[in-house]
GROMACS .gro file of C-alpha atoms in nm:
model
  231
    1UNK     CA    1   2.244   1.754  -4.061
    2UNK     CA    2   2.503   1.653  -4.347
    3UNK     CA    3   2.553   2.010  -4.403
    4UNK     CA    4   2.680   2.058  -4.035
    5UNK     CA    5   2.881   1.739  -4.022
    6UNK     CA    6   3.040   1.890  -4.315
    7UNK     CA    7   3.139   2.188  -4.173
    8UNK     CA    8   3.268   2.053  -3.869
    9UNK     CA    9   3.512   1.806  -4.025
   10UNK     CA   10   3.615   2.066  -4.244
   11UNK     CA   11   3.710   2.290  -3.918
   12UNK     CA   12   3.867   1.973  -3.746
   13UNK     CA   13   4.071   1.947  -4.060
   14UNK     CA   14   4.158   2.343  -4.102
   15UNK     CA   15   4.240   2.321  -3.691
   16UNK     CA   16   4.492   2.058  -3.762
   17UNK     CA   17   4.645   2.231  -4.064
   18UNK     CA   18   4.650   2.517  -3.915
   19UNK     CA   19   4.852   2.349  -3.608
   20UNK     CA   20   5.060   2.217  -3.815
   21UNK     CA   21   5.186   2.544  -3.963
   22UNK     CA   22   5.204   2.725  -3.620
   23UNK     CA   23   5.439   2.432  -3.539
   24UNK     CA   24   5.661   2.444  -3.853
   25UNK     CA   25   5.678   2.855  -3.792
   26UNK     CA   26   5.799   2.737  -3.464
   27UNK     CA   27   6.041   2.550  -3.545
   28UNK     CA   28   6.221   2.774  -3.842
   29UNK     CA   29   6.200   3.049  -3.586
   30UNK     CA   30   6.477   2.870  -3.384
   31UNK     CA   31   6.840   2.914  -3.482
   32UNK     CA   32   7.084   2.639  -3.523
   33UNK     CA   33   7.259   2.715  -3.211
   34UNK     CA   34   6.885   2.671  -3.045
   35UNK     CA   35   6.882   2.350  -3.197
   36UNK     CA   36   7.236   2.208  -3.101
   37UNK     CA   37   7.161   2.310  -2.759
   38UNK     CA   38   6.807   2.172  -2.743
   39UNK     CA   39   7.002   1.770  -2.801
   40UNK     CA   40   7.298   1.906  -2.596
   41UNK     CA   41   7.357   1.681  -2.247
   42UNK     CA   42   7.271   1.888  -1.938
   43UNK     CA   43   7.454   2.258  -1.859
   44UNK     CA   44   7.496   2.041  -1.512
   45UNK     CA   45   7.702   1.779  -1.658
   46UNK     CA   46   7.960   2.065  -1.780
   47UNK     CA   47   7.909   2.239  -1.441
   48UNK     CA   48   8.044   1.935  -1.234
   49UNK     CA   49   8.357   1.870  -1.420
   50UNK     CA   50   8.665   2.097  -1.265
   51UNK     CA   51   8.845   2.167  -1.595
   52UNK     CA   52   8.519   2.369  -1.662
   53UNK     CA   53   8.549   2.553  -1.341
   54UNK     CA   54   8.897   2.616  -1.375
   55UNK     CA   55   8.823   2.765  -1.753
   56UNK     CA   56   8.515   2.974  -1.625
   57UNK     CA   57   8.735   3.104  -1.264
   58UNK     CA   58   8.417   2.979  -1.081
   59UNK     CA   59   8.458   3.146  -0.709
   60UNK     CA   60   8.440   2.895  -0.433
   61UNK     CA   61   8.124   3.037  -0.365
   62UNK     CA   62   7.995   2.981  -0.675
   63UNK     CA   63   8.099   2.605  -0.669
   64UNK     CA   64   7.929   2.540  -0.374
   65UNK     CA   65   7.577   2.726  -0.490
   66UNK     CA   66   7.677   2.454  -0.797
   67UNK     CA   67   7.729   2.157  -0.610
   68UNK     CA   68   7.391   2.272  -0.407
   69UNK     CA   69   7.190   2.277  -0.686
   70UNK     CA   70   7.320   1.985  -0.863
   71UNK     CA   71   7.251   1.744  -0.575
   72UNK     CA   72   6.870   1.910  -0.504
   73UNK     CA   73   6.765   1.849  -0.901
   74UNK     CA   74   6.971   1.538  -0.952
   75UNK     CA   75   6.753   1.395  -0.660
   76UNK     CA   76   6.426   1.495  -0.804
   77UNK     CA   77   6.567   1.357  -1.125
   78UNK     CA   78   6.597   0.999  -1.042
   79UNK     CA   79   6.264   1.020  -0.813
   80UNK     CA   80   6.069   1.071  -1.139
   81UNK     CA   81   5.965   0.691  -1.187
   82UNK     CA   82   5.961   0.557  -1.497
   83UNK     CA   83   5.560   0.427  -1.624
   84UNK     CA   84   5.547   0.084  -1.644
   85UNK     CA   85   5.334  -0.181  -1.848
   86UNK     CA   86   5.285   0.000  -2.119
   87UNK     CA   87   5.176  -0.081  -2.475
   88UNK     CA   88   5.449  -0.236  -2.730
   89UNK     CA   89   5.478  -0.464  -2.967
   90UNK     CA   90   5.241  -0.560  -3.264
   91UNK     CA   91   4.886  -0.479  -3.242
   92UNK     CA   92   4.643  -0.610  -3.400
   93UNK     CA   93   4.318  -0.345  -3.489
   94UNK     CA   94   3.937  -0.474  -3.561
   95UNK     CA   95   4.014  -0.458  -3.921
   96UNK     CA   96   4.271  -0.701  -3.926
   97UNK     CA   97   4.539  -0.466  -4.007
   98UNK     CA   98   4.866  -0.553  -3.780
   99UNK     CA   99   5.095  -0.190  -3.686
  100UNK     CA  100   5.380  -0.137  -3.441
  101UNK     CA  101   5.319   0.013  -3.073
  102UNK     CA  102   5.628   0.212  -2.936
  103UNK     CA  103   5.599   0.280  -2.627
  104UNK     CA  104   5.769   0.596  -2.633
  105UNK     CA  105   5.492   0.725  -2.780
  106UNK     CA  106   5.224   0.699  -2.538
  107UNK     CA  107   5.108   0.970  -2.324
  108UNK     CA  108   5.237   0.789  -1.993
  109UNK     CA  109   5.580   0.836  -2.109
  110UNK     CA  110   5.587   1.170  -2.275
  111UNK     CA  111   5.496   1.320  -1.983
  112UNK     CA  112   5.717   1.102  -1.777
  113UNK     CA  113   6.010   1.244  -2.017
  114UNK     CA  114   5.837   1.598  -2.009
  115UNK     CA  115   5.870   1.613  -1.629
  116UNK     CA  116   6.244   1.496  -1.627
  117UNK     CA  117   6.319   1.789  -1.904
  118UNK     CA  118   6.125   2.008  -1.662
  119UNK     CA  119   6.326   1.943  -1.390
  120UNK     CA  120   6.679   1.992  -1.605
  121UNK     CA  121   6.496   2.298  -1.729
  122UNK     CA  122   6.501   2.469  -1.382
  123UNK     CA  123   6.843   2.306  -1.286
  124UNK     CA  124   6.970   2.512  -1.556
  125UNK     CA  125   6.816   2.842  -1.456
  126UNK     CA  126   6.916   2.813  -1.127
  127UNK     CA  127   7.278   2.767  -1.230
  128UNK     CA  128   7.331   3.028  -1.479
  129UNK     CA  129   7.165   3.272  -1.234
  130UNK     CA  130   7.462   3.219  -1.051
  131UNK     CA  131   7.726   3.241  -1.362
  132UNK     CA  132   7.825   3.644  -1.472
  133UNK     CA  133   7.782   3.719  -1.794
  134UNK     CA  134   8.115   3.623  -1.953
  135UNK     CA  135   8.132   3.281  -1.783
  136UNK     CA  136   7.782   3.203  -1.919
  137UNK     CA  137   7.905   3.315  -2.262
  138UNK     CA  138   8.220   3.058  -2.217
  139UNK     CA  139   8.014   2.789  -2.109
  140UNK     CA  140   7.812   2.813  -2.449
  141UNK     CA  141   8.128   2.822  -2.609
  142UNK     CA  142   8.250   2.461  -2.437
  143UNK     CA  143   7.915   2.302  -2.532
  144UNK     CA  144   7.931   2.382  -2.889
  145UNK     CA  145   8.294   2.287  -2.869
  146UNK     CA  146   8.206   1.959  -2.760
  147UNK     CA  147   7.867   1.934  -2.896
  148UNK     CA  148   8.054   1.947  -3.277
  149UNK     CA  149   8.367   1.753  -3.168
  150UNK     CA  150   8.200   1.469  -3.051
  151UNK     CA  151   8.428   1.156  -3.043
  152UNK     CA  152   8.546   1.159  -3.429
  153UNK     CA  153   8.864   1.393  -3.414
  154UNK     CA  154   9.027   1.647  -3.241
  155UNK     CA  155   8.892   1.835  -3.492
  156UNK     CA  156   8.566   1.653  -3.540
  157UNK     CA  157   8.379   2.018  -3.539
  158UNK     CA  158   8.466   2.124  -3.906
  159UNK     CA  159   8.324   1.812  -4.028
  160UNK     CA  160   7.977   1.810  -3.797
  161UNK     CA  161   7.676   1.799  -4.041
  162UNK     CA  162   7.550   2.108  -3.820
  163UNK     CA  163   7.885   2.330  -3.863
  164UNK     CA  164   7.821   2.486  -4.158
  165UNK     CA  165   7.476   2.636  -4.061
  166UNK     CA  166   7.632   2.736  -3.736
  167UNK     CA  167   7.887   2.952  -3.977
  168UNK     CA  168   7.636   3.106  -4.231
  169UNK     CA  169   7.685   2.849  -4.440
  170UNK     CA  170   7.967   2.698  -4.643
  171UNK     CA  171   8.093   2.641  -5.036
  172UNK     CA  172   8.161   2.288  -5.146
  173UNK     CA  173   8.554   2.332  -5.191
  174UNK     CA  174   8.516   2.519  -4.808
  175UNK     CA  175   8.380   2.151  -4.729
  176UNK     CA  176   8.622   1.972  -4.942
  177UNK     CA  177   8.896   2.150  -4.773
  178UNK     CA  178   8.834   2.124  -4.414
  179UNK     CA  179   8.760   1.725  -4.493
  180UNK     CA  180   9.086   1.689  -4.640
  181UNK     CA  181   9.252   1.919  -4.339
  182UNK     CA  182   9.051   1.718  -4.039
  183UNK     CA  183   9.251   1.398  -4.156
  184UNK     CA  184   9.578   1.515  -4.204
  185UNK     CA  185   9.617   1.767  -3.918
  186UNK     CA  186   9.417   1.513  -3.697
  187UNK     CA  187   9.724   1.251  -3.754
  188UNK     CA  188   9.997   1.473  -3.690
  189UNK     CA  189   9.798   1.612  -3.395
  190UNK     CA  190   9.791   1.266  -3.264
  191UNK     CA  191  10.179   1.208  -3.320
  192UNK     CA  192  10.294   1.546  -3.203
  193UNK     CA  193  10.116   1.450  -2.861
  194UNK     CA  194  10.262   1.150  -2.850
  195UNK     CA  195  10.603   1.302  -2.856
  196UNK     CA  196  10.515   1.558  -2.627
  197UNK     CA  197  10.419   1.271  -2.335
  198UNK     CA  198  10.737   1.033  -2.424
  199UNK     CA  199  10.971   1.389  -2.385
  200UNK     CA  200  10.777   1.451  -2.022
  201UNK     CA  201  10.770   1.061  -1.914
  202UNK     CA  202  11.099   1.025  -1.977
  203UNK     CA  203  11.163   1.371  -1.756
  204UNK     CA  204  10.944   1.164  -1.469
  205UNK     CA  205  11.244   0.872  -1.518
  206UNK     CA  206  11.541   1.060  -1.500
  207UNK     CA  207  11.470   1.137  -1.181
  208UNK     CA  208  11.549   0.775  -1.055
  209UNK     CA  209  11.842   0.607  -1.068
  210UNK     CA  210  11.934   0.347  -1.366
  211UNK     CA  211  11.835   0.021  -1.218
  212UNK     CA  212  11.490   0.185  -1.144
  213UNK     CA  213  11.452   0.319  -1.486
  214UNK     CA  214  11.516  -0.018  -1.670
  215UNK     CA  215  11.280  -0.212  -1.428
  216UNK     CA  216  11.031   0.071  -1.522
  217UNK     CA  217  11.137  -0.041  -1.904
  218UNK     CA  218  11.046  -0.399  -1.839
  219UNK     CA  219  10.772  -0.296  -1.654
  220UNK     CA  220  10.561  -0.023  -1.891
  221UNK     CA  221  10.792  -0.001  -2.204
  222UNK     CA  222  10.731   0.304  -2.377
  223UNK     CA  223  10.411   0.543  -2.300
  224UNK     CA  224  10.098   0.425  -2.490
  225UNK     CA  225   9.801   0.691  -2.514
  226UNK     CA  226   9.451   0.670  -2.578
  227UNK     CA  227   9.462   0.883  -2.882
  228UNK     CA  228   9.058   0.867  -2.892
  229UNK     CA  229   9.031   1.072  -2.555
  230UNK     CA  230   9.242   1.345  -2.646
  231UNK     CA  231   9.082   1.686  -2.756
   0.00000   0.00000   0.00000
């Protein structure tokens, strides 16, 4: 009897093992584009700004179909209902021993989070059936841009931990030097746009009279910009 309790704990244990390696496999199979578009927002969230349709030359047609789709999975988005009561906090076991329940982790709210990624999943397909190939490639290309760029710089992409994986990889003075670059070109980035909206603001004022312009002095002195939005 010991003999066969043996061998079936030492199957459990090779079954786990061997999960475990099928699951690391899995993983290093993916490339780091896979990755930085498996924690990217939702293709829809790209898809319902105009600037994006305007860079991909969406049809009207193809906005519509868009629009369509959006509002059918958005809907069955927020009717997935979130599981409530569940277990979190301290818990106590028989033995005594105290350990921390997340919630997240329980299998109430992995599948709630599973059938939200499902639905996001098809919302996807759906829309890049409807994309030709070179505006599906140009969409990929805004993600990553603003996957990388995030809200550190204009040209917060160089510096992204995942950038230099994305490129095949880069030297430390290739880091050292794009560090150094992000900082300065960032500043006079910021100050050569600044210029550029005084010289067109003050084309907006010239186009009213003198007593107009000066109340518009008292009223908004000069242009102020929030540097953090621009990219």
């Amino acid at each position: 009897m010991k003999h066969y309790i043996s061998q079936y704990f030492c199957a459990l244990l090779a079954g786990v093992v061997l999960c475990s390696i099928v699951a690391a496999q899995e993983k290093s199979k993916s490339t780091p584009l896979d990755q930085l578009m498996a924690g990217s927002r939702g293709f829809h969230i790209y898809l319902s700004n105009k600037y994006v349709h305007d860079d991909l030359e969406l049809t009207e047609k193809q906005q519509r179909k868009i629009r369509h789709i959006n509002d059918k999975y958005n809907k069955e988005f927020l009717a997935v209902k979130q599981p409530t009561h569940l277990e979190a906090g301290v818990k106590i076991l028989p033995n005594g021993k105290m350990i921390n329940v997340n919630y997240q982790e329980t299998p109430q709210y992995k599948a709630y989070l599973a059938k939200q990624k499902s639905i996001r999943t098809q919302q996807k397909d759906a829309i890049f059936k409807l994309l030709l190939p070179h505006q599906k490639r140009r969409l990929m290309q805004i993600v990553v841009q603003k996957r990388l760029h995030g809200n550190n710089s204009p040209f917060g992409a160089y510096i992204n931990r995942r950038f230099p994986a994305l490129v095949g990889g880069l030297t430390a003075n290739q880091k050292a030097a794009l560090e150094k670059a992000v900082d300065e070109y960032a500043k006079e980035y910021n100050s050569d746009i600044a210029e550029l909206k005084k010289k067109y603001d003050a084309k907006m004022r010239s186009l009213l009279p003198k007593e107009k312009r000066d109340k518009i002095e008292e009223l908004m002195g000069e242009p102020f910009l929030w540097l953090h939005t621009i990219r």
